[in-house]
Short mmCIF file of C-alpha atoms in Angstrom, two decimals:
data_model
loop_
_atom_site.label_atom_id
_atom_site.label_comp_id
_atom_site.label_asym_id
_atom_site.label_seq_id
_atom_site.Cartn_x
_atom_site.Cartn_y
_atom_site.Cartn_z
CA UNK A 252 118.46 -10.65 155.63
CA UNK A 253 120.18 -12.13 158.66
CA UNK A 254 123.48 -11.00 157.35
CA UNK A 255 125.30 -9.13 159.80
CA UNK A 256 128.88 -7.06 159.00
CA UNK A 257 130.16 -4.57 156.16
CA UNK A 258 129.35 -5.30 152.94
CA UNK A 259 131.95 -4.91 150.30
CA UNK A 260 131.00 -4.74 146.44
CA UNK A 261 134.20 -4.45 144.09
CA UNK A 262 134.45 -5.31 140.44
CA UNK A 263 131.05 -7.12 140.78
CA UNK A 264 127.28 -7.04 141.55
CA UNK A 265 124.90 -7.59 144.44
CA UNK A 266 121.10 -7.37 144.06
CA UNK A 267 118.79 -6.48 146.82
CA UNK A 268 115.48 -8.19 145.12
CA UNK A 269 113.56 -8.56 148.73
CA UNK A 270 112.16 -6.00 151.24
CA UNK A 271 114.84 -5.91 154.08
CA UNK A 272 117.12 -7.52 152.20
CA UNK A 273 120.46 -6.20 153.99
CA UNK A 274 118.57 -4.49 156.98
CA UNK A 275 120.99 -5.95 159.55
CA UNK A 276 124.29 -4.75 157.40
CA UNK A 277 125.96 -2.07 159.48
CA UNK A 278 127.86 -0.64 155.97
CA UNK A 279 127.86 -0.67 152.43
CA UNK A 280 130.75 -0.17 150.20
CA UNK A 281 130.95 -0.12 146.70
CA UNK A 282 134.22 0.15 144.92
CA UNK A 283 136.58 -0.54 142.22
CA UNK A 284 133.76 -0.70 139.38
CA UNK A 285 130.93 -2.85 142.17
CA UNK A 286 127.62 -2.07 141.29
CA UNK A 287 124.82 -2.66 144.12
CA UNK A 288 121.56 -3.18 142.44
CA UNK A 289 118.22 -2.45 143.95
CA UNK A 290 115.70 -4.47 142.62
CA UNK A 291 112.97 -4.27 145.35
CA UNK A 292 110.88 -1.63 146.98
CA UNK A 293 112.68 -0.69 150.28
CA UNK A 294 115.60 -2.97 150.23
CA UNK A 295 117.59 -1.32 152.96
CA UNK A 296 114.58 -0.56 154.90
CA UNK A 297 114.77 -0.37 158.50
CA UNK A 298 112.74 0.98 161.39
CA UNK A 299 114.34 3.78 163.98
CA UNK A 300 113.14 7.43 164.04
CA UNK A 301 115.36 10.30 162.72
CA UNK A 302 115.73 13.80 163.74
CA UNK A 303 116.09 16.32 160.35
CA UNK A 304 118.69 19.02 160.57
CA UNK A 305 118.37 21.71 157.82
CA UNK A 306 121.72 23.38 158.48
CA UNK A 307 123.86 22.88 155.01
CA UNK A 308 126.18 20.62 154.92
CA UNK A 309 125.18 18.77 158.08
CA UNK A 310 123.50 15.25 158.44
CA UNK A 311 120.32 14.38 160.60
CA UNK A 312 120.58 11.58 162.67
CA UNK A 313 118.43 7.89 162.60
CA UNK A 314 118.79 5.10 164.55
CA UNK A 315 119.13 1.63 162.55
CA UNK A 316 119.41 2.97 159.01
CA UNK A 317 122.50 1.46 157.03
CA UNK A 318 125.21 3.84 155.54
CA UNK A 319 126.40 3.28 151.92
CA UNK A 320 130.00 4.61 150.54
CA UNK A 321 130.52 4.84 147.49
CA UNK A 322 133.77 5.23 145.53
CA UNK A 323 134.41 4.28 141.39
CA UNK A 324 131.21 2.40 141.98
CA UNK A 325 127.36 2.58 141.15
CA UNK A 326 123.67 2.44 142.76
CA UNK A 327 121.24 1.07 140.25
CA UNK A 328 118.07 1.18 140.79
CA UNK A 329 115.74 -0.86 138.28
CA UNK A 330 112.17 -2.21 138.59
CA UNK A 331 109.03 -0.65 139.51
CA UNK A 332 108.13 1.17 142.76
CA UNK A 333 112.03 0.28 144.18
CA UNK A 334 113.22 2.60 146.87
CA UNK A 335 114.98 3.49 149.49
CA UNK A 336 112.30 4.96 151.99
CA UNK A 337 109.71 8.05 151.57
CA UNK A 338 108.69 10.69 152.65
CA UNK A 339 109.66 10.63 156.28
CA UNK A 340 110.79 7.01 156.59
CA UNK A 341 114.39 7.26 155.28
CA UNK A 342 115.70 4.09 153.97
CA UNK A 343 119.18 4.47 154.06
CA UNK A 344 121.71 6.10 156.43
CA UNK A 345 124.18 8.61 155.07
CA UNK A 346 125.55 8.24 151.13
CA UNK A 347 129.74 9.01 151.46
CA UNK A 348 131.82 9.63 148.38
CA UNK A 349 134.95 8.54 148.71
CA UNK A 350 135.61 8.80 144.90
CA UNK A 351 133.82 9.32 141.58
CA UNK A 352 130.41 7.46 141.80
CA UNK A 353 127.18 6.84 139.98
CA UNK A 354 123.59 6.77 141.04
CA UNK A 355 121.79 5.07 137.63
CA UNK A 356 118.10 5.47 138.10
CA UNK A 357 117.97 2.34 135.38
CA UNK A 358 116.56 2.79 131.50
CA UNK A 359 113.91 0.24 131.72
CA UNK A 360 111.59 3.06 131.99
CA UNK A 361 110.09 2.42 135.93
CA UNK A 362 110.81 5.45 138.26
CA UNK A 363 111.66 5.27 142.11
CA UNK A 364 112.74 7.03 145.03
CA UNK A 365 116.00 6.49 146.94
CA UNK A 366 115.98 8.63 150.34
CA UNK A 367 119.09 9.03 151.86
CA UNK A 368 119.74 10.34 155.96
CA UNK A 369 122.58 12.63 154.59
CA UNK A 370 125.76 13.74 152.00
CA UNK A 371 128.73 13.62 152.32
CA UNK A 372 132.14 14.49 150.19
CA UNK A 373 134.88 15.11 152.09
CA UNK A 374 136.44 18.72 151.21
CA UNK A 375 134.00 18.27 147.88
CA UNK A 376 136.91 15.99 146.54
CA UNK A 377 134.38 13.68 144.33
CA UNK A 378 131.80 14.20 141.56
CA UNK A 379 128.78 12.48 141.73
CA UNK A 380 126.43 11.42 138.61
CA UNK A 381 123.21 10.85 138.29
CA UNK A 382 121.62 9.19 134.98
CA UNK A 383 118.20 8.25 133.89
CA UNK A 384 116.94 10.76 136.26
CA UNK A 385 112.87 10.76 134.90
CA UNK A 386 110.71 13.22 135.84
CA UNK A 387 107.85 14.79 134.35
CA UNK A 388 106.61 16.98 137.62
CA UNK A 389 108.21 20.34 137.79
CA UNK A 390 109.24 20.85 141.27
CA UNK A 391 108.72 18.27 143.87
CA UNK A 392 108.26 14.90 142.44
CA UNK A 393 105.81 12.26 143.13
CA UNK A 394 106.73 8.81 144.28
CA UNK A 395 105.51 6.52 141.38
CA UNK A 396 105.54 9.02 138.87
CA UNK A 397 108.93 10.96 139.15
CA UNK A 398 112.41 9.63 139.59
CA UNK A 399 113.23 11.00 143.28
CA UNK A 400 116.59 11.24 144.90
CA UNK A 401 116.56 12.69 148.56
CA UNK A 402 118.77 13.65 151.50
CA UNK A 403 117.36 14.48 154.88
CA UNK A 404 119.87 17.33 154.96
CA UNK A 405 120.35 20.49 152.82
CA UNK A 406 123.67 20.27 150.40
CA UNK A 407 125.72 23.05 150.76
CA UNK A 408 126.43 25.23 147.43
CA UNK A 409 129.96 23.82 146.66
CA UNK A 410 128.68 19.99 147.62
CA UNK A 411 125.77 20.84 144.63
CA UNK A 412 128.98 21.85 141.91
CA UNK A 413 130.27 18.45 142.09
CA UNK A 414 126.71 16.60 141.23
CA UNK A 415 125.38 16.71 137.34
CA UNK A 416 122.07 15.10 136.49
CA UNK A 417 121.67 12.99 133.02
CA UNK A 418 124.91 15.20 131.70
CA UNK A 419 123.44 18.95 132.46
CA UNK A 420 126.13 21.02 133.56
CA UNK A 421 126.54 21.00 137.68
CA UNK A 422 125.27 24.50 137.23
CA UNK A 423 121.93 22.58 136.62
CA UNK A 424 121.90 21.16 139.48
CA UNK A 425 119.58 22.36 142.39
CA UNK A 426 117.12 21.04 145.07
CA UNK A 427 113.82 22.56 146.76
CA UNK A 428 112.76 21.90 150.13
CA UNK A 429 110.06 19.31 150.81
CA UNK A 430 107.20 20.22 153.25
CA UNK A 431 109.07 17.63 156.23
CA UNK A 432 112.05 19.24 156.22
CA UNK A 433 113.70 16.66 153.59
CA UNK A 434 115.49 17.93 150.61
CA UNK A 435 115.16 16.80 146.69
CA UNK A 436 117.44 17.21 144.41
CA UNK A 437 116.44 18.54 140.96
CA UNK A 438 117.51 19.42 136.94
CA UNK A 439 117.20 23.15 136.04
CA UNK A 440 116.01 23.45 133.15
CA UNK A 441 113.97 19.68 134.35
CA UNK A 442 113.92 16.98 131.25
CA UNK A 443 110.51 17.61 130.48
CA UNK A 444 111.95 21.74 130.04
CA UNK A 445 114.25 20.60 127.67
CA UNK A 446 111.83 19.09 126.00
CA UNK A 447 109.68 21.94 125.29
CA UNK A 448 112.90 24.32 124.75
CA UNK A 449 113.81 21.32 122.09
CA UNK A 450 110.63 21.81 120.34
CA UNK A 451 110.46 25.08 120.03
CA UNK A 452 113.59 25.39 118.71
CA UNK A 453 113.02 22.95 116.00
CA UNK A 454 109.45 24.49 115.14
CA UNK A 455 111.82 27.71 114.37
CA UNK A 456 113.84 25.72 112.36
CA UNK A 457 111.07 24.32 110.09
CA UNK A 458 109.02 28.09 110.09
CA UNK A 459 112.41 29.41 108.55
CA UNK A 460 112.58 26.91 106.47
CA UNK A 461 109.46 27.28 104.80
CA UNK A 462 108.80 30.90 105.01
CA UNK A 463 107.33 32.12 101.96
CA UNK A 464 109.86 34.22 99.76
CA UNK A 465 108.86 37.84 98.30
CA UNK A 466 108.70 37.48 94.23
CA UNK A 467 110.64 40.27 92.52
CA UNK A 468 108.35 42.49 90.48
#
């Protein structure tokens, strides 16, 4: 963690598996297929207060927090607890597409929160996609039980169109308000709402199926 500088991922990998791990990085940018990989619980954190602005489309500010870009290249986060800040200690300074990119909340089946200071896509240019995105709260999530992905900032409508969440429709795509100002984004209809509409429509399926037919007289 006494690495100082930018911090270029392309066509490869780099874990953060310790606390702090790249506090002292002043950028991160993955491209060209890179993947960074957080494997530990607040990788990126650093200490500096922030001030929230709730205007759309513009960014709070923090002092010390490390900015990631992103462009043809992918966040994973894997392993239990792992995050990028909560609540009001963001870990991260502001997430910049400067392409296509990924945010993989990992399939091993562990759920985190990754906190970010602010959004932003140029002229709403890129798509962003979010996968393994595991909830089962409706609403505001809850750090070690939900997957969580926050921005100290409100997205504007259009910067919302170019995000889909495990392969909804962008139209899916929303966020609610958090009770410090933050913002979390969200799936409507959620996973778990699937689900249900899932069953339902499969219990229709099978009460067709075996309704009982009228004999003929």
């Amino acid at each position: 963690n006494t690495l100082v500088g930018i911090v270029t991922i392309a066509q490869g990998s780099v874990s953060g598996d310790a606390t702090n791990t790249l506090a002292k990085s002043s950028d991160i940018i993955v491209i060209n297929g890179g993947t960074f990989v957080l494997n530990a619980n607040s990788a990126l954190a650093t200490p500096g207060a922030f001030t929230i602005n709730s205007t759309p489309g513009i960014s709070g500010t923090a002092a010390g927090q490390v900015p990631i870009t992103v462009g043809l290249g992918t966040i994973l986060r894997q392993g239990a607890g792992v995050s990028l800040g909560s609540g009001t200690s963001v870990g991260a300074g502001t997430l910049t597409l400067t392409d296509g990119a990924t945010i993989d909340f990992g399939s091993d089946g562990s759920v985190g929160t990754l906190n970010f200071n602010g959004f932003v896509d140029s002229n709403n240019l890129f798509t962003l996609t979010i996968l393994d995105y595991n909830r089962t709260t409706s609403g505001i999530g809850a750090d070690g039980v939900d997957d969580r992905l926050i921005f100290n900032q409100q997205l504007t409508a259009a910067q919302l169109t170019d995000i889909t969440i495990n392969g909804l429709s962008s139209a899916d795509t929303a966020e609610v308000a958090l009770p410090d100002g933050e913002f979390e984004l969200v799936a409507i209809p959620e996973p778990s709402g699937i689900a249900i509409i899932v069953m339902g429509a499969a219990m229709l399926i099978v009460a067709k199926r075996f309704r009982p037919r009228a004999r003929k007289s």
